[in-house]
Each structure stands twice: as structure tokens, then as C-alpha cells.
Short mmCIF file of C-alpha atoms and ligand atoms in Angstrom, two decimals:
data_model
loop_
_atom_site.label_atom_id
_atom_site.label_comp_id
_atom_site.label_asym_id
_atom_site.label_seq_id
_atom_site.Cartn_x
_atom_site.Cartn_y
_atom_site.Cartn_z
CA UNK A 1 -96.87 41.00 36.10
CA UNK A 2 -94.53 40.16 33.00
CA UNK A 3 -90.95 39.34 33.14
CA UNK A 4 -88.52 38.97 30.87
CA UNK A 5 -85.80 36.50 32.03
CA UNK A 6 -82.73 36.56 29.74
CA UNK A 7 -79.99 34.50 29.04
CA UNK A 8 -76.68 34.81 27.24
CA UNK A 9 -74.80 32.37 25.92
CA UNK A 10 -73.78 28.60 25.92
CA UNK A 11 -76.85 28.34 28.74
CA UNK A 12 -78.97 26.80 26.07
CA UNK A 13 -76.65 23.59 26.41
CA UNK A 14 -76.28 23.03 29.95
CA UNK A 15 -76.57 19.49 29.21
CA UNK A 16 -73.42 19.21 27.96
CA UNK A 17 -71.72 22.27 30.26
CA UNK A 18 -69.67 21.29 33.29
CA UNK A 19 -72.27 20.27 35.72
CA UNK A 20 -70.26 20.88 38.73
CA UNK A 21 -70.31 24.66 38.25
CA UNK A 22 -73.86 24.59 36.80
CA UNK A 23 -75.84 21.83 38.38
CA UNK A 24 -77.79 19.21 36.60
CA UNK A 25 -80.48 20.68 34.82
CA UNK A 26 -81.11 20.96 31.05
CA UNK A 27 -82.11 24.09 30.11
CA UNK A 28 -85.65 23.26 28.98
CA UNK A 29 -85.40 21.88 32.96
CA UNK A 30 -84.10 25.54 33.67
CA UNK A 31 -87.13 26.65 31.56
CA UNK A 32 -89.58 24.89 33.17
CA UNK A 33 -88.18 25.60 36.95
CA UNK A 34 -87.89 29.39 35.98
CA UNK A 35 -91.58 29.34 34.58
CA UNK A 36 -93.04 27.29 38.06
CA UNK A 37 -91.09 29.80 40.26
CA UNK A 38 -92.12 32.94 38.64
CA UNK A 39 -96.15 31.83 38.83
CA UNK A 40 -95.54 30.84 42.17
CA UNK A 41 -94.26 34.68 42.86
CA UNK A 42 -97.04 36.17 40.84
CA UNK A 43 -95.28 36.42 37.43
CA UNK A 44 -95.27 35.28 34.21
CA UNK A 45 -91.73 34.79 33.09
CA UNK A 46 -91.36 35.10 29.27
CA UNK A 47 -87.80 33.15 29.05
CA UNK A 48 -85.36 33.45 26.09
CA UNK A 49 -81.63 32.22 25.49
CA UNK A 50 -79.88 33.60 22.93
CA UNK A 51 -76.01 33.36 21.87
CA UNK A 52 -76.19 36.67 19.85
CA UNK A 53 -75.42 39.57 21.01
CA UNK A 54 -77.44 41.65 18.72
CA UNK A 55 -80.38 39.33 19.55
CA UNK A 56 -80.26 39.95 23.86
CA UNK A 57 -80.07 43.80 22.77
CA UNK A 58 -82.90 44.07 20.79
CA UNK A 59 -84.68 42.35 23.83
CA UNK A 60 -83.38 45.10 26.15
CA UNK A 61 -84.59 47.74 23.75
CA UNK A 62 -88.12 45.77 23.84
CA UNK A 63 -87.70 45.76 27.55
CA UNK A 64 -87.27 49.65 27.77
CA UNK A 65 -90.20 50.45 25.36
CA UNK A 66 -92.23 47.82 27.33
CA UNK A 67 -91.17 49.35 30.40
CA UNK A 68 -90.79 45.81 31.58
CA UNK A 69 -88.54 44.21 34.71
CA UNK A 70 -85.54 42.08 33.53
CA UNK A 71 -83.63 39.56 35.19
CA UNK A 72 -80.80 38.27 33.00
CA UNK A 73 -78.29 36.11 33.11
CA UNK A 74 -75.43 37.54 30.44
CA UNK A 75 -73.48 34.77 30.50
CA UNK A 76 -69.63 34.83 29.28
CA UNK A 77 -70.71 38.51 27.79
CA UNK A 78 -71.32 39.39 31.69
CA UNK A 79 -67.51 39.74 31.32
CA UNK A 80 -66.66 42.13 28.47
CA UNK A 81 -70.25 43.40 26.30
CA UNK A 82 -70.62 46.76 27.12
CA UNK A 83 -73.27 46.93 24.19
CA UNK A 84 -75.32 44.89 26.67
CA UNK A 85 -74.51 47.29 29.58
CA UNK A 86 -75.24 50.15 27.50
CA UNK A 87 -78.88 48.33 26.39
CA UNK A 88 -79.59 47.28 30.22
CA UNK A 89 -79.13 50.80 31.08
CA UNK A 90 -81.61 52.00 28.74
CA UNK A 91 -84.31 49.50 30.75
CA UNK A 92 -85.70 51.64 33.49
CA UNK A 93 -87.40 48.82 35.21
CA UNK A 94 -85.51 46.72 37.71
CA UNK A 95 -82.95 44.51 36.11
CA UNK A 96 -81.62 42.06 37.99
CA UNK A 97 -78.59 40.30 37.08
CA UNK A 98 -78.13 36.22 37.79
CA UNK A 99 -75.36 33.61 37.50
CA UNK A 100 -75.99 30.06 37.99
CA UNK A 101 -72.17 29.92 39.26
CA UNK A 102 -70.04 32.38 41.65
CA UNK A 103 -68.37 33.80 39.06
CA UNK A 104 -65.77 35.36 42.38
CA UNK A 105 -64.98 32.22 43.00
CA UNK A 106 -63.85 30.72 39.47
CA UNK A 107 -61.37 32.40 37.16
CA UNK A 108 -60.02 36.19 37.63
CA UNK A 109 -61.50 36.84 34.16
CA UNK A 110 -64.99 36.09 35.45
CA UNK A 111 -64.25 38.58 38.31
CA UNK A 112 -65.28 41.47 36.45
CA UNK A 113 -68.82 42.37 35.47
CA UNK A 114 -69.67 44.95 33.48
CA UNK A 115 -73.28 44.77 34.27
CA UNK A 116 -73.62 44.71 37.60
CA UNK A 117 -73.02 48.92 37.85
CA UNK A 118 -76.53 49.45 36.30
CA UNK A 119 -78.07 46.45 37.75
CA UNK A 120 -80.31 47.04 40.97
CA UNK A 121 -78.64 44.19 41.91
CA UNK A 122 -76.49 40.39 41.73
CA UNK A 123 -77.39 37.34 42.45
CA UNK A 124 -74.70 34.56 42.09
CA UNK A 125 -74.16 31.24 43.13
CA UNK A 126 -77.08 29.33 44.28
CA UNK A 127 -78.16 27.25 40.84
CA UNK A 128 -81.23 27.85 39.02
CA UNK A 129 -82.36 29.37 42.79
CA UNK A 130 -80.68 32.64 42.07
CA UNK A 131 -83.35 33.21 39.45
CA UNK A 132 -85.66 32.47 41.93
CA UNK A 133 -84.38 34.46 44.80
CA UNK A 134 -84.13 37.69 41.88
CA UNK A 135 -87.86 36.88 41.19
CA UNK A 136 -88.53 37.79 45.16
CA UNK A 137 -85.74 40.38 44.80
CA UNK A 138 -88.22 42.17 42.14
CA UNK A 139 -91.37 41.64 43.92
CA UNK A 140 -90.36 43.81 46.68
CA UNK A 141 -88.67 46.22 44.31
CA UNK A 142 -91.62 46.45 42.86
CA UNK A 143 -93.65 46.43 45.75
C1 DQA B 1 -72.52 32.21 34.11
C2 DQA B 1 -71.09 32.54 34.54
C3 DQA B 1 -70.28 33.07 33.36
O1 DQA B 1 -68.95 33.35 33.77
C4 DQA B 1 -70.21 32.01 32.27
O2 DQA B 1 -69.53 32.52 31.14
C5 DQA B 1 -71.55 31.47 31.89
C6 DQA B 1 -72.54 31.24 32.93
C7 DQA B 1 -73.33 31.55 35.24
O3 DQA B 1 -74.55 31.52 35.13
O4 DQA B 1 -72.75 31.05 36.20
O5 DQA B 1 -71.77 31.10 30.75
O6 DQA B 1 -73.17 33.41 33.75
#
């Protein structure tokens, strides 16, 4: 089964990002970790990073005509896009929303998602293992 793994922006340069919030992996690292994990869980991940807007929409759009799961990791636009929360609604597959960091426990901007109401679900916290533990979150979603 395909899945599309999204993710916003500034992820493509976690090399240079604050490592203490984000761990230590590159994101081709991230990449590769995302692509073992999925196989491992019976799926094939098709992973993209973008730090346009317009570009992670037309993605969701391709995800609702492909009728296919999502897990995505919005980055800073988590916090404020409701273009992407209106595009993530239109996917009618599970979407799963990730953050490498807690985003509770940082700044009181990063409190508020405006994704998380029409995800299935949040997974924060736990490194490049929250895209992991979203992978098993969609297997048994999708049963
Ligand atoms: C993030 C958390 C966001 O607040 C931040 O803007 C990011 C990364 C995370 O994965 O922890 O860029 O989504």
C-alpha cells in the first residue's frame, strides 16, 4: 500500500536546524529511515519536502483523487495555513499528522494547530519515530 509522507517547511535542512528539538538526522537520513520503516510496515512511502505552500496543496489534491493515506508533517504552516487544512480535508483517506518536536512543549505560538481538527490523529514528540509510530497508526486504520 502507497503512502504519501509530507513535509512542510525548513525540514529539508535539518542539518543545519537546532538539533536539540529535532535530533540528529539529515533529512536524506530522515528519508531513508522513513522509507526502511514504511517497508518494514508493508508500505511504500513516496516522501516529499516542500517549502511552498502551493506545492504541499497540490499534493493533497493528488492525495484526494488518488484516494491515498497521508501522513504529513506541516511544519511552521501546522501553525497558521488553513489552505493546507482546507486541502487535508478534501483527502478522505487517513491523514495523519507528525512533528518531530512537541510542539506543547516549545513556544505558545506552536500551541495551536490548525490541522489536527481534520486529522484522524497527532503524533508529536518522539523524533523521526513519530513517523513511524503514524505508519502503525495507519495500518490499523486501515486494517
Ligand atoms: C515541526 C514543529 C513546528 O513547530 C516547526 O515549525 C517545524 C517542525 C516538528 O516537526 O517538530 O518546522 O513541525
Amino acid at each position: 500500500m502507497k503512502v504519501l509522507v509530507l513535509n512542510g517547511p525548513n525540514l529539508g535542512r535539518l542539518d543545519i536546524r537546532d538539533s536539540s528539538m529535532y535530533g540528529d538526522l539529515t533529512y536524506p537520513q530522515l528519508v531513508d529511515f522513513l522509507r526502511s520503516a514504511a517497508e518494514k510496515h508493508g508500505f511504500e512511502a513516496d516522501v516529499r519536502q516542500s517549502n511552498d505552500e502551493a506545492e504541499i496543496i497540490g499534493w493533497l489534491h493528488e492525495a484526494a483523487d488518488s484516494k491515498l493515506p497521508v501522513i504529513i508533517n506541516p511544519a511552521a504552516f501546522t501553525h497558521y495555513s488553513y489552505a493546507i487544512r482546507d486541502a487535508a480535508e478534501l483527502v478522505k483517506s487517513p491523514l495523519i499528522e507528525v512533528h518531530l518536536s512537541n510542539p506543547l512543549a516549545r513556544e505558545e505560538f506552536r500551541h495551536t494547530s490548525v490541522i489536527s481538527g481534520i486529522a484522524n490523529g497527532t503524533i508529536a514528540g518522539f523524533g523521526p519515530h513519530s513517523y513511524e509510530l503514524a505508519l502503525i497508526a495507519l495500518k490499523t486504520l486501515i486494517g
